[in-house]
């Protein structure tokens, strides 16, 4: 079976092997400290990215808490693909393509629900929530019952890490653990903030459309250079200390985690300040229930957890965990991206969850002050890179002061472009390597 057949049945033209390399010269367009502007605007690049990144590597799709009960389902996506994430009666998680095997109609209409089967509205074909066909009306037209060997398309590989569901359209390739590498430890850091060791994605998702290329969003997520300029208004209104974390005086670092993942590691600053819940902009007195539960669970080790707080990590290509909230990046065209956002909820911490939700709404809600600033920059950036000169974007910041840490990872200063360089190194590999 070819990748294309796996992706989308017989209607999708299989990509010519090596077509990306023959068409777009990625080797020349990505330099160690420069990237070419056309990578953000060229529809041919976007088409190549779908085949070589979005329909191939591990992509974050959803969280098991969104389909907590048997037969729960929720509509998700992998890039432009409409994917239904289901939990079958036996508890297994499935990723099904929302396309009827008869004439291609959308099978699942509701955004979420609970059902063991789906019925296509066009001619009434039905499917189990595992993708197998259940039946079809007027069976004589097919020579009798059970004569059709058809079903819903499936994302062939589904893996779950700490409740985070990832899918890969490639039947073979690196495992999810290999893909995540050290970034898995950042997910671990998030879930250990829950008194029950689990996060929940139950706050609902907001969708923000940006008329910009998805890579501008992904690169920005761990860009520590922009916050004090782009977000100065919210930092001053909220009397926030976040701006200082991303300054030349900050001891925080930017780290490339391999495979295109990156983080702003703010722990050095939080440790220096040494205040439990300081990472959350508050004190332990404001959250006595939560802090009490964590101390009862972890003993003396709770102090480190409460001081170090949550990660700020971009997991290639589309999952961004920003301390209290999560973002899923969905590319739709070279110049169109949807950013899905939700508040992280910690299982067993209702007092904390209320505040996380409030902070999330204030920063990335419909009238939130943080993401509106970023989105303005994404769209200005997209308009700017369409200009013809200069052709290149510069990503050299901090090159001279990078070092390799004890884990072999590249580390830069709080405001350096170390994460972007890691992103582009991996991107170049995916866009140019020979495929099996
Ligand atoms: S298209 Fe779905 S039953 Fe005909
Ligand atoms: Fe920002």
Coordinates of C-alpha atoms and ligand atoms in Angstrom, one line a residue:
X1 CA 0.0 0.0 0.0
X2 CA 1.4 3.4 -0.8
X3 CA 1.4 6.3 1.6
X4 CA -1.1 8.2 -0.6
X5 CA -3.6 5.3 -0.6
X6 CA -3.3 5.2 3.1
X7 CA -4.0 8.9 3.4
X8 CA -7.0 9.3 1.3
X9 CA -8.1 6.4 -0.7
X10 CA -7.8 6.2 -4.5
X11 CA -8.5 9.8 -5.2
X12 CA -5.2 11.2 -4.1
X13 CA -2.4 11.2 -6.6
X14 CA 0.6 9.6 -5.1
X15 CA 3.4 12.1 -4.8
X16 CA 6.2 11.4 -7.3
X17 CA 9.1 10.2 -5.2
X18 CA 11.6 13.0 -4.9
X19 CA 9.2 15.5 -6.4
X20 CA 10.0 18.0 -3.6
X21 CA 13.7 17.8 -4.3
X22 CA 13.3 18.1 -8.0
X23 CA 10.8 21.1 -7.8
X24 CA 11.9 23.2 -4.8
X25 CA 15.6 23.3 -4.0
X26 CA 15.3 23.0 -0.2
X27 CA 19.1 22.4 0.2
X28 CA 19.7 25.9 -1.2
X29 CA 16.7 27.6 0.5
X30 CA 17.7 26.6 4.1
X31 CA 21.1 27.8 5.3
X32 CA 22.5 27.5 8.8
X33 CA 21.4 31.0 9.8
X34 CA 19.1 32.1 7.0
X35 CA 15.9 30.8 5.4
X36 CA 14.4 31.9 2.2
X37 CA 11.1 33.9 2.2
X38 CA 9.5 31.7 -0.5
X39 CA 9.3 28.8 2.1
X40 CA 6.4 30.7 3.7
X41 CA 4.6 31.7 0.6
X42 CA 5.0 29.2 -2.2
X43 CA 2.0 26.8 -2.6
X44 CA 4.4 24.1 -4.0
X45 CA 6.3 24.2 -0.7
X46 CA 3.0 23.8 1.2
X47 CA 2.1 20.8 -1.0
X48 CA 5.5 19.2 -0.3
X49 CA 5.1 19.8 3.4
X50 CA 1.7 18.0 3.5
X51 CA 3.4 14.9 2.0
X52 CA 6.7 15.1 3.8
X53 CA 5.6 16.4 7.2
X54 CA 1.9 16.4 7.9
X55 CA 1.0 13.1 6.2
X56 CA 4.2 11.4 7.4
X57 CA 5.6 12.3 10.8
X58 CA 3.9 12.1 14.2
X59 CA 1.4 14.9 14.6
X60 CA -0.5 15.7 17.8
X61 CA -4.2 15.0 17.3
X62 CA -6.0 15.1 20.7
X63 CA -6.1 13.9 24.3
X64 CA -7.6 10.8 25.7
X65 CA -9.7 12.9 28.2
X66 CA -11.6 14.2 25.2
X67 CA -12.9 10.7 24.6
X68 CA -13.1 9.5 28.2
X69 CA -15.9 7.0 27.9
X70 CA -16.3 4.0 25.6
X71 CA -17.8 5.1 22.3
X72 CA -17.0 8.8 22.8
X73 CA -15.7 10.5 19.7
X74 CA -14.5 14.0 18.8
X75 CA -13.7 15.6 15.4
X76 CA -10.0 16.5 15.1
X77 CA -7.6 17.1 12.2
X78 CA -4.2 16.4 10.8
X79 CA -3.5 19.5 8.7
X80 CA -6.4 19.8 6.2
X81 CA -7.5 16.2 6.9
X82 CA -10.7 15.9 8.9
X83 CA -10.0 13.1 11.4
X84 CA -12.5 11.5 13.9
X85 CA -10.8 10.4 17.1
X86 CA -12.9 7.6 18.6
X87 CA -12.7 5.3 21.6
X88 CA -14.1 1.9 20.8
X89 CA -16.0 -0.2 23.4
X90 CA -12.7 -2.1 24.3
X91 CA -11.1 1.3 25.2
X92 CA -8.8 1.5 22.2
X93 CA -8.2 4.9 20.5
X94 CA -8.7 5.1 16.7
X95 CA -8.1 7.9 14.2
X96 CA -10.6 7.6 11.3
X97 CA -10.8 9.7 8.2
X98 CA -14.1 11.4 7.8
X99 CA -14.9 10.2 4.4
X100 CA -17.5 7.6 3.3
X101 CA -16.1 4.7 1.3
X102 CA -19.1 4.9 -1.1
X103 CA -19.0 8.3 -2.7
X104 CA -16.8 10.3 -0.3
X105 CA -19.4 12.1 1.8
X106 CA -18.5 13.4 5.2
X107 CA -19.7 10.7 7.6
X108 CA -19.4 12.4 11.0
X109 CA -21.2 15.7 11.3
X110 CA -21.2 16.5 15.1
X111 CA -18.1 17.9 16.7
X112 CA -18.2 15.3 19.4
X113 CA -20.6 12.8 20.9
X114 CA -21.0 9.2 22.0
X115 CA -21.9 6.5 19.5
X116 CA -20.6 3.0 18.6
X117 CA -21.3 3.7 14.9
X118 CA -21.5 6.4 12.2
X119 CA -24.1 6.6 9.5
X120 CA -23.4 8.4 6.3
X121 CA -26.3 10.8 5.5
X122 CA -26.0 10.4 1.7
X123 CA -27.0 6.7 1.1
X124 CA -27.1 5.4 4.6
X125 CA -23.9 3.3 4.8
X126 CA -22.9 2.6 8.4
X127 CA -19.5 2.1 10.0
X128 CA -18.3 0.9 13.4
X129 CA -16.3 3.5 15.4
X130 CA -13.3 1.3 14.6
X131 CA -13.7 2.1 10.9
X132 CA -15.1 -1.3 9.7
X133 CA -18.3 -1.2 7.6
X134 CA -21.4 -2.3 9.4
X135 CA -23.9 -2.4 6.6
X136 CA -25.6 -0.6 3.7
X137 CA -29.2 -0.4 2.5
X138 CA -30.7 -2.2 -0.5
X139 CA -28.1 -5.0 -0.5
X140 CA -29.2 -6.6 -3.7
X141 CA -27.6 -3.8 -5.6
X142 CA -24.3 -5.2 -4.5
X143 CA -25.2 -8.9 -5.0
X144 CA -26.4 -9.5 -1.5
X145 CA -25.2 -8.9 2.1
X146 CA -21.6 -8.8 3.1
X147 CA -20.2 -8.4 -0.4
X148 CA -18.4 -5.1 0.1
X149 CA -14.8 -5.0 1.4
X150 CA -14.8 -1.3 2.2
X151 CA -14.4 0.8 5.4
X152 CA -13.4 4.2 6.6
X153 CA -9.8 5.3 6.0
X154 CA -7.6 5.1 9.1
X155 CA -4.5 6.9 10.3
X156 CA -2.3 3.8 10.3
X157 CA -0.3 4.5 13.4
X158 CA -1.8 5.9 16.6
X159 CA 0.3 6.2 19.8
X160 CA -0.5 7.8 23.2
X161 CA 2.0 9.4 25.5
X162 CA 0.8 10.6 28.9
X163 CA -2.7 10.9 27.4
X164 CA -1.6 12.9 24.4
X165 CA -2.7 11.2 21.2
X166 CA -0.5 11.3 18.2
X167 CA -1.0 10.0 14.7
X168 CA 1.2 9.2 11.8
X169 CA 0.1 8.5 8.2
X170 CA 3.3 6.6 7.5
X171 CA 2.8 2.9 8.2
X172 CA 6.5 2.6 9.2
X173 CA 9.1 5.0 10.6
X174 CA 10.4 6.3 13.9
X175 CA 8.3 5.4 16.9
X176 CA 6.6 8.2 18.8
X177 CA 9.2 7.8 21.6
X178 CA 11.9 8.2 19.1
X179 CA 10.2 11.3 17.6
X180 CA 9.6 12.9 20.9
X181 CA 13.1 12.2 22.4
X182 CA 13.8 14.6 25.2
X183 CA 10.6 16.5 24.5
X184 CA 8.8 13.7 26.3
X185 CA 10.4 14.9 29.5
X186 CA 8.6 18.2 29.1
X187 CA 5.2 16.5 28.8
X188 CA 6.2 14.6 32.0
X189 CA 6.9 17.9 33.7
X190 CA 3.4 19.1 32.8
X191 CA 1.5 16.0 34.0
X192 CA 3.5 15.9 37.3
X193 CA 1.9 19.2 38.2
X194 CA -1.4 17.3 38.7
X195 CA -2.0 15.7 42.1
X196 CA -3.2 12.7 40.2
X197 CA -0.4 12.7 37.6
X198 CA -2.8 13.4 34.7
X199 CA -3.9 16.4 32.7
X200 CA -7.4 16.8 31.3
X201 CA -8.4 18.6 28.1
X202 CA -11.9 19.5 29.1
X203 CA -12.1 23.2 29.0
X204 CA -13.1 23.3 25.3
X205 CA -11.1 24.6 22.3
X206 CA -11.1 28.1 20.7
X207 CA -10.0 28.4 17.1
X208 CA -8.0 31.4 16.0
X209 CA -7.5 31.9 12.3
X210 CA -4.3 33.5 11.2
X211 CA -3.6 34.5 7.6
X212 CA -0.1 33.3 7.9
X213 CA 2.1 30.3 7.2
X214 CA 2.1 27.7 9.9
X215 CA 5.9 27.9 10.3
X216 CA 5.7 31.5 11.5
X217 CA 3.5 30.3 14.4
X218 CA 5.7 27.3 15.2
X219 CA 8.9 29.4 15.1
X220 CA 7.3 32.1 17.3
X221 CA 6.3 29.7 20.1
X222 CA 9.8 29.6 21.6
X223 CA 11.0 32.9 20.3
X224 CA 12.1 34.6 23.5
X225 CA 13.2 37.8 21.6
X226 CA 9.7 39.2 20.9
X227 CA 7.7 39.0 24.2
X228 CA 8.9 42.2 25.8
X229 CA 8.1 44.2 22.6
X230 CA 5.0 42.5 21.2
X231 CA 3.4 41.8 24.6
X232 CA 4.5 44.9 26.5
X233 CA 0.8 46.1 26.9
X234 CA -0.5 42.9 28.6
X235 CA 2.7 42.6 30.7
X236 CA 2.2 46.2 32.0
X237 CA -1.6 45.9 32.5
X238 CA -1.2 42.6 34.4
X239 CA 1.9 43.7 36.2
X240 CA 3.5 40.6 34.9
X241 CA 7.1 39.5 35.5
X242 CA 7.1 37.5 32.3
X243 CA 8.8 40.2 30.3
X244 CA 11.9 40.0 32.6
X245 CA 12.2 36.3 31.9
X246 CA 12.9 37.1 28.3
X247 CA 15.5 39.8 28.7
X248 CA 19.3 40.0 28.3
X249 CA 19.6 39.7 32.1
X250 CA 17.5 36.6 32.3
X251 CA 19.2 33.3 33.3
X252 CA 16.5 31.4 31.4
X253 CA 17.7 29.5 28.3
X254 CA 16.4 28.4 24.9
X255 CA 17.0 24.8 24.1
X256 CA 16.8 22.8 20.8
X257 CA 15.4 19.4 21.9
X258 CA 16.1 17.6 18.6
X259 CA 13.7 16.6 15.8
X260 CA 12.5 20.2 15.5
X261 CA 11.3 20.5 19.1
X262 CA 12.4 23.4 21.3
X263 CA 11.8 25.0 24.6
X264 CA 12.2 28.2 26.6
X265 CA 13.5 26.7 29.8
X266 CA 12.5 29.3 32.4
X267 CA 13.5 27.1 35.4
X268 CA 16.8 28.9 36.1
X269 CA 14.8 32.1 36.8
X270 CA 12.1 30.4 38.8
X271 CA 14.8 28.6 40.9
X272 CA 16.6 31.9 41.4
X273 CA 13.4 33.5 42.7
X274 CA 12.6 30.3 44.7
X275 CA 9.0 31.0 45.3
X276 CA 6.5 28.1 45.1
X277 CA 3.8 28.9 42.5
X278 CA 5.9 31.9 41.4
X279 CA 5.9 30.4 37.9
X280 CA 2.1 30.9 37.9
X281 CA 2.4 34.5 39.0
X282 CA 1.0 33.8 42.4
X283 CA 1.9 32.5 45.9
X284 CA 1.2 29.3 47.7
X285 CA -1.2 31.1 50.0
X286 CA -3.6 31.7 47.2
X287 CA -3.8 27.9 46.4
X288 CA -3.8 26.2 49.8
X289 CA -5.7 23.1 48.6
X290 CA -3.5 22.5 45.5
X291 CA -0.2 23.1 47.3
X292 CA -1.3 21.0 50.2
X293 CA -2.2 18.1 48.0
X294 CA 1.1 18.3 46.1
X295 CA 3.1 18.3 49.4
X296 CA 1.1 15.4 50.8
X297 CA 1.8 13.5 47.6
X298 CA 5.5 14.3 46.9
X299 CA 6.9 15.2 50.3
X300 CA 10.0 17.4 50.2
X301 CA 10.2 16.8 46.4
X302 CA 7.1 19.0 46.0
X303 CA 9.1 22.2 46.5
X304 CA 11.1 21.7 43.3
X305 CA 7.9 20.9 41.4
X306 CA 6.0 23.9 42.8
X307 CA 9.0 26.2 42.1
X308 CA 9.9 24.9 38.6
X309 CA 6.3 24.9 37.2
X310 CA 5.2 24.0 33.8
X311 CA 7.1 23.7 30.5
X312 CA 7.1 26.1 27.6
X313 CA 7.8 23.7 24.8
X314 CA 7.0 23.5 21.0
X315 CA 6.7 19.9 19.9
X316 CA 7.2 19.6 16.1
X317 CA 5.2 20.2 14.1
X318 CA 2.1 21.3 15.9
X319 CA 1.8 21.0 19.7
X320 CA 2.7 24.0 21.8
X321 CA 2.5 23.7 25.6
X322 CA 2.7 27.2 27.0
X323 CA 2.7 26.5 30.8
X324 CA -1.1 26.9 31.5
X325 CA -2.4 26.4 28.0
X326 CA -2.0 24.2 24.9
X327 CA -2.1 25.1 21.3
X328 CA -2.5 22.8 18.2
X329 CA -1.4 24.3 14.9
X330 CA -3.5 23.4 11.9
X331 CA -2.1 24.4 8.5
X332 CA -4.7 24.9 5.7
X333 CA -2.8 26.7 3.0
X334 CA 0.6 28.4 2.6
X335 CA -0.9 31.5 3.9
X336 CA -3.7 30.2 6.2
X337 CA -3.4 28.5 9.6
X338 CA -5.8 27.8 12.5
X339 CA -4.5 27.8 16.0
X340 CA -6.6 25.7 18.4
X341 CA -6.2 26.7 22.0
X342 CA -7.4 25.4 25.3
X343 CA -6.6 25.7 29.0
X344 CA -4.6 22.9 30.6
X345 CA -6.6 21.3 33.4
X346 CA -4.9 19.4 36.2
X347 CA -6.7 16.3 37.3
X348 CA -7.6 16.6 41.0
X349 CA -6.9 20.4 41.3
X350 CA -10.2 22.3 41.0
X351 CA -8.8 25.5 42.6
X352 CA -5.9 25.5 40.2
X353 CA -8.0 24.7 37.2
X354 CA -10.3 27.7 37.8
X355 CA -7.3 30.0 37.7
X356 CA -5.7 28.3 34.7
X357 CA -8.9 28.8 32.8
X358 CA -9.2 32.4 33.8
X359 CA -5.6 33.1 32.8
X360 CA -6.1 31.3 29.6
X361 CA -9.2 33.3 28.7
X362 CA -7.4 36.5 29.5
X363 CA -4.4 35.7 27.3
X364 CA -5.8 33.7 24.4
X365 CA -9.6 34.0 24.7
X366 CA -11.7 36.0 22.1
X367 CA -10.8 39.2 23.9
X368 CA -7.5 38.0 25.2
X369 CA -4.5 40.2 25.1
X370 CA -1.7 37.8 24.3
X371 CA -2.6 35.8 21.2
X372 CA -4.1 38.9 19.5
X373 CA -0.7 40.5 19.7
X374 CA 1.0 37.4 18.3
X375 CA -1.5 37.0 15.5
X376 CA -1.0 40.6 14.5
X377 CA 2.7 39.8 14.1
X378 CA 2.0 36.5 12.2
X379 CA -0.1 38.3 9.6
X380 CA 2.3 41.3 9.3
X381 CA 5.1 38.7 8.9
X382 CA 3.2 36.9 6.1
X383 CA 2.6 40.2 4.3
X384 CA 6.2 41.2 4.7
X385 CA 7.8 38.0 3.5
X386 CA 5.8 38.3 0.2
X387 CA 7.9 41.4 -0.5
X388 CA 10.7 40.6 -3.0
X389 CA 13.7 42.0 -1.2
X390 CA 15.6 41.1 0.9
X391 CA 15.0 37.5 0.0
X392 CA 16.2 35.9 3.2
X393 CA 15.1 35.8 6.9
X394 CA 17.8 35.9 9.4
X395 CA 18.0 33.4 12.3
X396 CA 21.5 33.9 13.5
X397 CA 20.7 35.5 16.9
X398 CA 22.8 33.9 19.7
X399 CA 24.9 31.7 17.4
X400 CA 28.1 32.9 19.0
X401 CA 27.0 32.0 22.5
X402 CA 25.4 28.6 22.0
X403 CA 26.8 25.6 23.8
X404 CA 26.1 21.9 24.1
X405 CA 24.7 20.7 27.4
X406 CA 25.3 17.4 29.3
X407 CA 22.5 15.8 27.3
X408 CA 24.1 16.8 24.0
X409 CA 21.4 19.4 23.3
X410 CA 22.1 22.9 21.9
X411 CA 21.4 25.7 24.4
X412 CA 21.2 29.4 23.8
X413 CA 20.3 32.5 25.8
X414 CA 16.7 33.4 26.8
X415 CA 16.2 35.6 23.7
X416 CA 18.2 33.6 21.1
X417 CA 17.0 31.8 18.0
X418 CA 18.3 28.4 19.0
X419 CA 14.9 26.8 18.8
X420 CA 14.3 28.2 15.2
X421 CA 17.6 26.8 14.0
X422 CA 16.7 23.4 15.5
X423 CA 13.3 23.6 13.7
X424 CA 14.9 24.4 10.3
X425 CA 17.5 21.7 10.7
X426 CA 14.8 19.1 11.2
X427 CA 12.6 20.6 8.5
X428 CA 15.4 20.4 6.0
X429 CA 16.0 16.8 6.8
X430 CA 12.4 15.9 6.3
X431 CA 12.1 17.8 3.1
X432 CA 15.2 16.4 1.4
X433 CA 15.8 12.9 2.8
X434 CA 15.3 9.8 0.7
X435 CA 12.2 7.9 1.7
X436 CA 12.0 4.2 2.1
Ligands
LIG1 S1 -21.6 8.6 0.0 FE1 -21.9 7.7 1.9 S2 -23.5 6.3 1.6 FE2 -23.2 7.2 -0.3
LIG2 FE1 4.1 35.9 21.7

